[in-house]
């Protein structure tokens, strides 16, 4: 039961990682919370219990290295911010090398107990079938990829028919700095200058006939991931997996996403490529490029091996590998403001995977931010946004506006969920990377490691400063 508080409660819909974290952050600030969770009244096809923050897939929170891994950095930032999810994960840790893995049952039980025991949190077991009513003046929807159909329909009605995705066709994303530009070149097909374009908006990777045939053979033989029973098989011609296209005929790909027409190899203009893989800039920073038309169900290991067969991508590093799966999420860059509030409805925020992030900690971190923002609004305080240089701020920026929207493929959603990765962080200041004394050759992997260490160090320092409330929403506008 709630203790006496001078504030009206904030409602949180969804008791997964994001909703539990949001509720905890709100209550920790002295504001009461009503947490609505439908499990216990109505189950889902994937969950097995009615415990809060149940992990339905892996039990791993991935790397815990905060010195040179973006996931480890966001772990550290969340711990600094008093995260319930990270505290429970740390208490329920099981051996996993450099990763943070948990006893999934113990983890859920720890989160459930902490939430139920908090004097300012009331858990209500009920299904919220529509958007929060008007008398819930401040609310957070954190219902995740398995949002109930009635609520999903209400969200779709509020935001527009094209603003809610139910299946996610993901193409791999490559770090720009890992692409070999001695082989690849910049050019738009037929040098077309689209909206905001220059005629050199794509990175092109050429293949000769032998390379193309070897690539098609590898795709067809590649090990794929099956759909879960509750996902179905959402293949449609607009997002066929690359390996399914390859199976439809040896020439299918070079008449589809790998067609060479309208392109001239800047390094060898007199030789026409047999096929071309195109990569398109994926974020405003220009640090990430997505492989156009390369959504896939290949297993991750197979993807990395096969896609590194592409000339120019032999040493590619992937910020995200491809996939195709059930994942309900909104078109956040157009719908949400920088504090995760729905632009069409003040007071209503979204959090977790429904905003377009991937992963347990990413989902929880967006819940953490939404909870802090909502609590500040309830208390009449300035909303403090995490700096863009932090892991939290980088992920928030991607969700609410750092993603590039393309007009070249009408009707195609360009915004897709993303894990935290160093490609979302702003670049370091020029001159930040200095060759260590006594080292003759300093490039490639060694230089990349130093760069990531410097970005991580900057992120943690700036996060510590942010938690002192040094950067406000008004200042960032």
Tab-separated table of N, CA and C in Angstrom, residues 216-358:
chain	number	residue	atom	x	y	z
A	216	UNK	N	26.047	-16.386	-53.115
A	216	UNK	CA	24.709	-16.997	-53.185
A	216	UNK	C	24.743	-18.414	-52.620
A	217	UNK	N	25.755	-19.175	-52.957
A	217	UNK	CA	25.880	-20.540	-52.420
A	217	UNK	C	25.949	-20.517	-50.894
A	218	UNK	N	26.709	-19.575	-50.338
A	218	UNK	CA	26.847	-19.477	-48.879
A	218	UNK	C	25.526	-19.094	-48.221
A	219	UNK	N	24.784	-18.187	-48.860
A	219	UNK	CA	23.485	-17.798	-48.310
A	219	UNK	C	22.531	-18.992	-48.244
A	220	UNK	N	22.478	-19.748	-49.331
A	220	UNK	CA	21.553	-20.883	-49.397
A	220	UNK	C	21.932	-21.959	-48.377
A	221	UNK	N	23.227	-22.126	-48.153
A	221	UNK	CA	23.691	-23.162	-47.227
A	221	UNK	C	23.722	-22.685	-45.779
A	222	UNK	N	23.497	-21.396	-45.547
A	222	UNK	CA	23.638	-20.818	-44.218
A	222	UNK	C	22.620	-21.344	-43.222
A	223	UNK	N	23.030	-21.385	-41.961
A	223	UNK	CA	22.182	-21.862	-40.871
A	223	UNK	C	21.234	-20.750	-40.444
A	224	UNK	N	19.933	-21.041	-40.435
A	224	UNK	CA	18.936	-20.019	-40.125
A	224	UNK	C	18.238	-20.287	-38.807
A	225	UNK	N	17.595	-19.243	-38.281
A	225	UNK	CA	16.820	-19.326	-37.047
A	225	UNK	C	15.355	-19.479	-37.410
A	226	UNK	N	14.654	-20.392	-36.768
A	226	UNK	CA	13.227	-20.571	-37.036
A	226	UNK	C	12.382	-19.580	-36.261
A	227	UNK	N	11.148	-19.426	-36.667
A	227	UNK	CA	10.209	-18.580	-35.933
A	227	UNK	C	9.641	-19.346	-34.749
A	228	UNK	N	9.371	-18.631	-33.668
A	228	UNK	CA	8.651	-19.218	-32.547
A	228	UNK	C	7.201	-19.422	-32.962
A	229	UNK	N	6.543	-20.371	-32.334
A	229	UNK	CA	5.166	-20.702	-32.720
A	229	UNK	C	4.255	-19.485	-32.679
A	230	UNK	N	4.447	-18.642	-31.681
A	230	UNK	CA	3.548	-17.498	-31.518
A	230	UNK	C	3.870	-16.346	-32.464
A	231	UNK	N	5.009	-16.443	-33.165
A	231	UNK	CA	5.360	-15.379	-34.102
A	231	UNK	C	4.729	-15.581	-35.472
A	232	UNK	N	4.519	-16.836	-35.862
A	232	UNK	CA	4.078	-17.097	-37.227
A	232	UNK	C	5.253	-16.923	-38.178
A	233	UNK	N	4.977	-16.836	-39.462
A	233	UNK	CA	6.022	-16.643	-40.471
A	233	UNK	C	5.669	-15.414	-41.302
A	234	UNK	N	6.136	-14.227	-40.885
A	234	UNK	CA	5.676	-12.980	-41.502
A	234	UNK	C	6.429	-12.600	-42.768
A	235	UNK	N	6.617	-13.537	-43.690
A	235	UNK	CA	7.270	-13.185	-44.939
A	235	UNK	C	6.278	-12.472	-45.860
A	236	UNK	N	6.683	-11.376	-46.403
A	236	UNK	CA	5.934	-10.751	-47.496
A	236	UNK	C	6.962	-10.132	-48.425
A	237	UNK	N	6.566	-9.877	-49.650
A	237	UNK	CA	7.548	-9.533	-50.671
A	237	UNK	C	8.359	-8.291	-50.347
A	238	UNK	N	7.830	-7.400	-49.501
A	238	UNK	CA	8.561	-6.187	-49.164
A	238	UNK	C	9.721	-6.415	-48.215
A	239	UNK	N	9.757	-7.570	-47.545
A	239	UNK	CA	10.858	-7.785	-46.590
A	239	UNK	C	11.295	-9.240	-46.556
A	240	UNK	N	11.412	-9.851	-47.707
A	240	UNK	CA	11.888	-11.230	-47.743
A	240	UNK	C	13.323	-11.310	-47.225
A	241	UNK	N	13.611	-12.316	-46.402
A	241	UNK	CA	15.000	-12.509	-45.988
A	241	UNK	C	15.894	-12.711	-47.210
A	242	UNK	N	17.128	-12.241	-47.108
A	242	UNK	CA	18.050	-12.304	-48.242
A	242	UNK	C	18.283	-13.737	-48.696
A	243	UNK	N	18.308	-14.682	-47.741
A	243	UNK	CA	18.551	-16.077	-48.101
A	243	UNK	C	17.334	-16.700	-48.794
A	244	UNK	N	16.127	-16.223	-48.480
A	244	UNK	CA	14.930	-16.705	-49.163
A	244	UNK	C	14.921	-16.208	-50.606
A	245	UNK	N	15.336	-14.956	-50.806
A	245	UNK	CA	15.450	-14.436	-52.176
A	245	UNK	C	16.464	-15.253	-52.974
A	246	UNK	N	17.586	-15.603	-52.340
A	246	UNK	CA	18.612	-16.391	-53.029
A	246	UNK	C	18.067	-17.752	-53.449
A	247	UNK	N	17.232	-18.355	-52.609
A	247	UNK	CA	16.660	-19.664	-52.916
A	247	UNK	C	15.678	-19.606	-54.080
A	248	UNK	N	15.130	-18.439	-54.378
A	248	UNK	CA	14.130	-18.309	-55.438
A	248	UNK	C	14.746	-18.302	-56.833
A	249	UNK	N	16.055	-18.242	-56.902
A	249	UNK	CA	16.736	-18.263	-58.203
A	249	UNK	C	18.075	-17.579	-58.110
A	250	UNK	N	19.066	-18.111	-58.811
A	250	UNK	CA	20.429	-17.615	-58.690
A	250	UNK	C	20.563	-16.148	-59.089
A	251	UNK	N	19.717	-15.678	-59.985
A	251	UNK	CA	19.840	-14.292	-60.450
A	251	UNK	C	18.927	-13.330	-59.687
A	252	UNK	N	18.137	-13.845	-58.751
A	252	UNK	CA	17.152	-12.999	-58.064
A	252	UNK	C	17.801	-11.803	-57.375
A	253	UNK	N	18.892	-12.028	-56.666
A	253	UNK	CA	19.500	-10.944	-55.892
A	253	UNK	C	20.079	-9.855	-56.776
A	254	UNK	N	20.678	-10.230	-57.914
A	254	UNK	CA	21.287	-9.203	-58.762
A	254	UNK	C	20.243	-8.478	-59.620
A	255	UNK	N	18.988	-8.886	-59.491
A	255	UNK	CA	17.888	-8.115	-60.078
A	255	UNK	C	17.050	-7.468	-58.978
A	256	UNK	N	17.528	-7.618	-57.732
A	256	UNK	CA	16.845	-7.041	-56.581
A	256	UNK	C	17.786	-6.121	-55.823
A	257	UNK	N	18.055	-6.408	-54.535
A	257	UNK	CA	18.866	-5.485	-53.732
A	257	UNK	C	20.327	-5.388	-54.167
A	258	UNK	N	20.818	-6.354	-54.996
A	258	UNK	CA	22.219	-6.333	-55.424
A	258	UNK	C	22.380	-5.971	-56.894
A	259	UNK	N	21.388	-5.314	-57.470
A	259	UNK	CA	21.492	-4.980	-58.889
A	259	UNK	C	22.611	-3.963	-59.116
A	260	UNK	N	23.409	-4.138	-60.191
A	260	UNK	CA	24.559	-3.269	-60.447
A	260	UNK	C	24.242	-2.061	-61.323
A	261	UNK	N	23.006	-1.975	-61.796
A	261	UNK	CA	22.677	-0.916	-62.751
A	261	UNK	C	22.827	0.483	-62.150
A	262	UNK	N	23.304	1.404	-62.978
A	262	UNK	CA	23.409	2.808	-62.576
A	262	UNK	C	24.582	3.112	-61.681
A	263	UNK	N	25.547	2.186	-61.599
A	263	UNK	CA	26.688	2.369	-60.713
A	263	UNK	C	27.998	2.154	-61.478
A	264	UNK	N	28.970	2.997	-61.231
A	264	UNK	CA	30.281	2.891	-61.860
A	264	UNK	C	31.345	2.866	-60.778
A	265	UNK	N	32.146	1.819	-60.795
A	265	UNK	CA	33.186	1.652	-59.787
A	265	UNK	C	34.234	2.759	-59.915
A	266	UNK	N	34.313	3.609	-58.905
A	266	UNK	CA	35.240	4.747	-58.953
A	266	UNK	C	36.697	4.291	-59.002
A	267	UNK	N	36.987	3.087	-58.521
A	267	UNK	CA	38.362	2.578	-58.511
A	267	UNK	C	38.731	1.869	-59.816
A	268	UNK	N	37.703	1.470	-60.586
A	268	UNK	CA	37.948	0.718	-61.822
A	268	UNK	C	36.780	0.987	-62.787
A	269	UNK	N	36.690	2.197	-63.315
A	269	UNK	CA	35.515	2.624	-64.076
A	269	UNK	C	35.220	1.809	-65.331
A	270	UNK	N	36.223	1.142	-65.906
A	270	UNK	CA	36.006	0.431	-67.164
A	270	UNK	C	35.460	-0.988	-66.972
A	271	UNK	N	35.436	-1.464	-65.725
A	271	UNK	CA	34.947	-2.819	-65.458
A	271	UNK	C	33.602	-2.740	-64.749
A	272	UNK	N	32.585	-3.333	-65.368
A	272	UNK	CA	31.242	-3.317	-64.796
A	272	UNK	C	31.102	-4.416	-63.747
A	273	UNK	N	30.650	-4.048	-62.553
A	273	UNK	CA	30.433	-5.045	-61.499
A	273	UNK	C	29.295	-5.974	-61.896
A	274	UNK	N	29.413	-7.252	-61.526
A	274	UNK	CA	28.356	-8.227	-61.804
A	274	UNK	C	27.197	-8.049	-60.825
A	275	UNK	N	27.505	-7.649	-59.616
A	275	UNK	CA	26.505	-7.364	-58.589
A	275	UNK	C	27.106	-6.344	-57.626
A	276	UNK	N	26.242	-5.600	-56.935
A	276	UNK	CA	26.706	-4.571	-56.003
A	276	UNK	C	25.865	-4.621	-54.732
A	277	UNK	N	26.532	-4.643	-53.594
A	277	UNK	CA	25.857	-4.497	-52.304
A	277	UNK	C	25.942	-3.025	-51.905
A	278	UNK	N	24.791	-2.433	-51.568
A	278	UNK	CA	24.774	-1.027	-51.182
A	278	UNK	C	24.551	-0.884	-49.672
A	279	UNK	N	25.233	0.086	-49.092
A	279	UNK	CA	25.029	0.437	-47.694
A	279	UNK	C	24.601	1.894	-47.622
A	280	UNK	N	23.606	2.157	-46.788
A	280	UNK	CA	23.044	3.506	-46.685
A	280	UNK	C	23.277	4.054	-45.284
A	281	UNK	N	23.616	5.332	-45.198
A	281	UNK	CA	23.833	5.962	-43.892
A	281	UNK	C	22.610	5.764	-43.010
A	282	UNK	N	22.847	5.355	-41.757
A	282	UNK	CA	21.735	4.996	-40.877
A	282	UNK	C	21.518	5.984	-39.743
A	283	UNK	N	22.504	6.799	-39.420
A	283	UNK	CA	22.301	7.756	-38.333
A	283	UNK	C	22.887	9.104	-38.711
A	284	UNK	N	22.421	10.137	-38.008
A	284	UNK	CA	22.827	11.494	-38.354
A	284	UNK	C	24.323	11.712	-38.159
A	285	UNK	N	24.926	10.946	-37.258
A	285	UNK	CA	26.357	11.093	-37.006
A	285	UNK	C	27.208	10.565	-38.153
A	286	UNK	N	26.627	9.707	-38.999
A	286	UNK	CA	27.373	9.131	-40.116
A	286	UNK	C	28.332	8.039	-39.713
A	287	UNK	N	28.140	7.483	-38.526
A	287	UNK	CA	29.035	6.426	-38.027
A	287	UNK	C	28.523	5.028	-38.350
A	288	UNK	N	27.244	4.908	-38.749
A	288	UNK	CA	26.630	3.617	-39.001
A	288	UNK	C	26.018	3.572	-40.394
A	289	UNK	N	26.185	2.427	-41.072
A	289	UNK	CA	25.596	2.225	-42.397
A	289	UNK	C	24.868	0.890	-42.408
A	290	UNK	N	23.631	0.887	-42.945
A	290	UNK	CA	22.885	-0.371	-43.015
A	290	UNK	C	22.988	-0.991	-44.399
A	291	UNK	N	22.958	-2.326	-44.421
A	291	UNK	CA	23.064	-3.086	-45.669
A	291	UNK	C	21.682	-3.147	-46.308
A	292	UNK	N	21.492	-2.423	-47.364
A	292	UNK	CA	20.165	-2.223	-47.958
A	292	UNK	C	19.588	-3.542	-48.469
A	293	UNK	N	18.401	-3.885	-47.970
A	293	UNK	CA	17.697	-5.082	-48.433
A	293	UNK	C	18.214	-6.379	-47.856
A	294	UNK	N	19.022	-6.333	-46.800
A	294	UNK	CA	19.670	-7.527	-46.271
A	294	UNK	C	19.051	-8.041	-44.972
A	295	UNK	N	17.723	-7.849	-44.787
A	295	UNK	CA	17.075	-8.487	-43.642
A	295	UNK	C	17.235	-10.003	-43.762
A	296	UNK	N	17.376	-10.685	-42.644
A	296	UNK	CA	17.764	-12.091	-42.710
A	296	UNK	C	17.333	-12.854	-41.475
A	297	UNK	N	17.172	-14.174	-41.635
A	297	UNK	CA	16.952	-15.081	-40.509
A	297	UNK	C	18.184	-15.954	-40.265
A	298	UNK	N	19.304	-15.644	-40.900
A	298	UNK	CA	20.536	-16.379	-40.643
A	298	UNK	C	20.949	-16.213	-39.185
A	299	UNK	N	21.533	-17.269	-38.613
A	299	UNK	CA	22.069	-17.146	-37.270
A	299	UNK	C	23.227	-16.155	-37.274
A	300	UNK	N	23.481	-15.553	-36.120
A	300	UNK	CA	24.446	-14.463	-36.057
A	300	UNK	C	25.834	-14.870	-36.541
A	301	UNK	N	26.317	-16.045	-36.127
A	301	UNK	CA	27.639	-16.485	-36.556
A	301	UNK	C	27.730	-16.632	-38.057
A	302	UNK	N	26.666	-17.202	-38.651
A	302	UNK	CA	26.631	-17.379	-40.106
A	302	UNK	C	26.598	-16.033	-40.812
A	303	UNK	N	25.836	-15.079	-40.269
A	303	UNK	CA	25.767	-13.755	-40.882
A	303	UNK	C	27.143	-13.117	-40.979
A	304	UNK	N	27.848	-13.087	-39.861
A	304	UNK	CA	29.158	-12.427	-39.848
A	304	UNK	C	30.099	-13.071	-40.870
A	305	UNK	N	30.116	-14.399	-40.916
A	305	UNK	CA	31.009	-15.097	-41.851
A	305	UNK	C	30.626	-14.831	-43.299
A	306	UNK	N	29.340	-14.925	-43.600
A	306	UNK	CA	28.885	-14.781	-44.994
A	306	UNK	C	29.011	-13.336	-45.470
A	307	UNK	N	28.618	-12.373	-44.652
A	307	UNK	CA	28.649	-10.982	-45.090
A	307	UNK	C	30.072	-10.448	-45.206
A	308	UNK	N	31.021	-11.088	-44.520
A	308	UNK	CA	32.420	-10.679	-44.690
A	308	UNK	C	33.022	-11.247	-45.970
A	309	UNK	N	32.254	-12.043	-46.723
A	309	UNK	CA	32.670	-12.458	-48.058
A	309	UNK	C	32.510	-11.316	-49.056
A	310	UNK	N	31.739	-10.296	-48.703
A	310	UNK	CA	31.480	-9.175	-49.609
A	310	UNK	C	32.728	-8.308	-49.715
A	311	UNK	N	33.219	-8.027	-50.930
A	311	UNK	CA	34.403	-7.179	-51.083
A	311	UNK	C	34.225	-5.826	-50.387
A	312	UNK	N	35.198	-5.460	-49.587
A	312	UNK	CA	35.128	-4.221	-48.827
A	312	UNK	C	34.625	-4.408	-47.414
A	313	UNK	N	34.002	-5.565	-47.155
A	313	UNK	CA	33.481	-5.848	-45.817
A	313	UNK	C	34.234	-6.995	-45.149
A	314	UNK	N	35.409	-7.323	-45.666
A	314	UNK	CA	36.180	-8.444	-45.119
A	314	UNK	C	36.479	-8.264	-43.637
A	315	UNK	N	36.646	-7.026	-43.201
A	315	UNK	CA	36.947	-6.737	-41.798
A	315	UNK	C	35.813	-5.961	-41.128
A	316	UNK	N	34.618	-6.120	-41.663
A	316	UNK	CA	33.468	-5.362	-41.156
A	316	UNK	C	33.195	-5.689	-39.690
A	317	UNK	N	32.882	-4.649	-38.942
A	317	UNK	CA	32.394	-4.804	-37.579
A	317	UNK	C	30.930	-4.393	-37.567
A	318	UNK	N	30.102	-5.225	-36.961
A	318	UNK	CA	28.663	-5.016	-37.013
A	318	UNK	C	28.148	-4.395	-35.719
A	319	UNK	N	27.465	-3.271	-35.843
A	319	UNK	CA	26.793	-2.676	-34.686
A	319	UNK	C	25.539	-3.460	-34.357
A	320	UNK	N	24.973	-4.095	-35.369
A	320	UNK	CA	23.768	-4.913	-35.192
A	320	UNK	C	23.706	-5.896	-36.346
A	321	UNK	N	23.364	-7.130	-36.049
A	321	UNK	CA	23.159	-8.123	-37.103
A	321	UNK	C	21.678	-8.196	-37.451
A	322	UNK	N	21.360	-8.855	-38.544
A	322	UNK	CA	20.005	-8.819	-39.074
A	322	UNK	C	19.052	-9.783	-38.383
A	323	UNK	N	17.775	-9.611	-38.670
A	323	UNK	CA	16.763	-10.492	-38.092
A	323	UNK	C	15.388	-10.191	-38.631
A	324	UNK	N	14.454	-11.044	-38.283
A	324	UNK	CA	13.059	-10.871	-38.663
A	324	UNK	C	12.240	-11.552	-37.579
A	325	UNK	N	11.525	-10.769	-36.787
A	325	UNK	CA	10.810	-11.351	-35.657
A	325	UNK	C	9.673	-10.448	-35.198
A	326	UNK	N	8.837	-10.994	-34.316
A	326	UNK	CA	7.721	-10.240	-33.753
A	326	UNK	C	8.262	-9.165	-32.817
A	327	UNK	N	7.882	-7.927	-33.048
A	327	UNK	CA	8.369	-6.843	-32.201
A	327	UNK	C	7.482	-5.622	-32.404
A	328	UNK	N	6.516	-5.438	-31.520
A	328	UNK	CA	5.620	-4.292	-31.615
A	328	UNK	C	6.357	-3.039	-31.143
A	329	UNK	N	6.469	-2.038	-32.024
A	329	UNK	CA	7.131	-0.795	-31.628
A	329	UNK	C	6.595	0.362	-32.455
A	330	UNK	N	6.661	1.550	-31.871
A	330	UNK	CA	6.134	2.742	-32.537
A	330	UNK	C	7.245	3.455	-33.305
A	331	UNK	N	6.848	4.342	-34.182
A	331	UNK	CA	7.798	5.126	-34.971
A	331	UNK	C	8.242	6.330	-34.137
A	332	UNK	N	9.055	6.055	-33.135
A	332	UNK	CA	9.387	7.035	-32.099
A	332	UNK	C	9.962	8.358	-32.588
A	333	UNK	N	10.871	8.377	-33.592
A	333	UNK	CA	11.452	9.666	-33.987
A	333	UNK	C	10.417	10.694	-34.434
A	334	UNK	N	9.304	10.233	-34.973
A	334	UNK	CA	8.270	11.177	-35.416
A	334	UNK	C	7.181	11.381	-34.367
A	335	UNK	N	7.057	10.445	-33.421
A	335	UNK	CA	5.929	10.496	-32.479
A	335	UNK	C	6.282	11.042	-31.104
A	336	UNK	N	7.538	10.872	-30.676
A	336	UNK	CA	7.922	11.233	-29.306
A	336	UNK	C	8.808	12.467	-29.273
A	337	UNK	N	8.654	13.253	-28.202
A	337	UNK	CA	9.558	14.385	-28.006
A	337	UNK	C	10.811	13.896	-27.258
A	338	UNK	N	11.787	14.763	-27.025
A	338	UNK	CA	13.040	14.295	-26.403
A	338	UNK	C	12.891	13.703	-25.008
A	339	UNK	N	11.742	13.937	-24.344
A	339	UNK	CA	11.530	13.352	-23.020
A	339	UNK	C	10.601	12.144	-23.082
A	340	UNK	N	10.468	11.560	-24.290
A	340	UNK	CA	9.693	10.323	-24.517
A	340	UNK	C	8.187	10.529	-24.392
A	341	UNK	N	7.734	11.778	-24.467
A	341	UNK	CA	6.305	12.091	-24.403
A	341	UNK	C	5.701	12.040	-25.797
A	342	UNK	N	4.526	11.440	-25.903
A	342	UNK	CA	3.805	11.410	-27.173
A	342	UNK	C	3.415	12.840	-27.548
A	343	UNK	N	3.869	13.298	-28.708
A	343	UNK	CA	3.655	14.685	-29.100
A	343	UNK	C	2.172	15.050	-29.179
A	344	UNK	N	1.336	14.081	-29.543
A	344	UNK	CA	-0.094	14.358	-29.688
A	344	UNK	C	-0.840	14.310	-28.370
A	345	UNK	N	-0.172	13.900	-27.295
A	345	UNK	CA	-0.878	13.759	-26.016
A	345	UNK	C	0.075	14.039	-24.849
A	346	UNK	N	0.180	15.269	-24.408
A	346	UNK	CA	1.050	15.612	-23.286
A	346	UNK	C	0.718	14.773	-22.046
A	347	UNK	N	1.780	14.374	-21.344
A	347	UNK	CA	1.591	13.583	-20.132
A	347	UNK	C	1.678	12.085	-20.350
A	348	UNK	N	1.642	11.646	-21.609
A	348	UNK	CA	1.719	10.216	-21.909
A	348	UNK	C	3.076	9.889	-22.511
A	349	UNK	N	3.831	9.065	-21.794
A	349	UNK	CA	5.155	8.653	-22.277
A	349	UNK	C	5.146	7.183	-22.661
A	350	UNK	N	6.129	6.815	-23.476
A	350	UNK	CA	6.362	5.420	-23.819
A	350	UNK	C	7.759	5.040	-23.343
A	351	UNK	N	7.930	3.753	-23.017
A	351	UNK	CA	9.227	3.294	-22.518
A	351	UNK	C	9.450	1.847	-22.921
A	352	UNK	N	10.720	1.452	-22.981
A	352	UNK	CA	11.065	0.060	-23.261
A	352	UNK	C	11.070	-0.260	-24.730
A	353	UNK	N	10.922	-1.555	-25.049
A	353	UNK	CA	11.062	-2.008	-26.426
A	353	UNK	C	10.024	-1.431	-27.362
A	354	UNK	N	8.889	-1.001	-26.842
A	354	UNK	CA	7.865	-0.425	-27.715
A	354	UNK	C	8.330	0.896	-28.318
A	355	UNK	N	9.397	1.504	-27.749
A	355	UNK	CA	9.926	2.751	-28.310
A	355	UNK	C	10.920	2.505	-29.432
A	356	UNK	N	11.352	1.256	-29.619
A	356	UNK	CA	12.301	0.961	-30.681
A	356	UNK	C	13.724	0.800	-30.186
A	357	UNK	N	13.879	0.112	-29.061
A	357	UNK	CA	15.207	-0.285	-28.620
A	357	UNK	C	15.216	-1.809	-28.541
A	358	UNK	N	16.388	-2.400	-28.559
A	358	UNK	CA	16.523	-3.850	-28.488
A	358	UNK	C	17.317	-4.208	-27.243
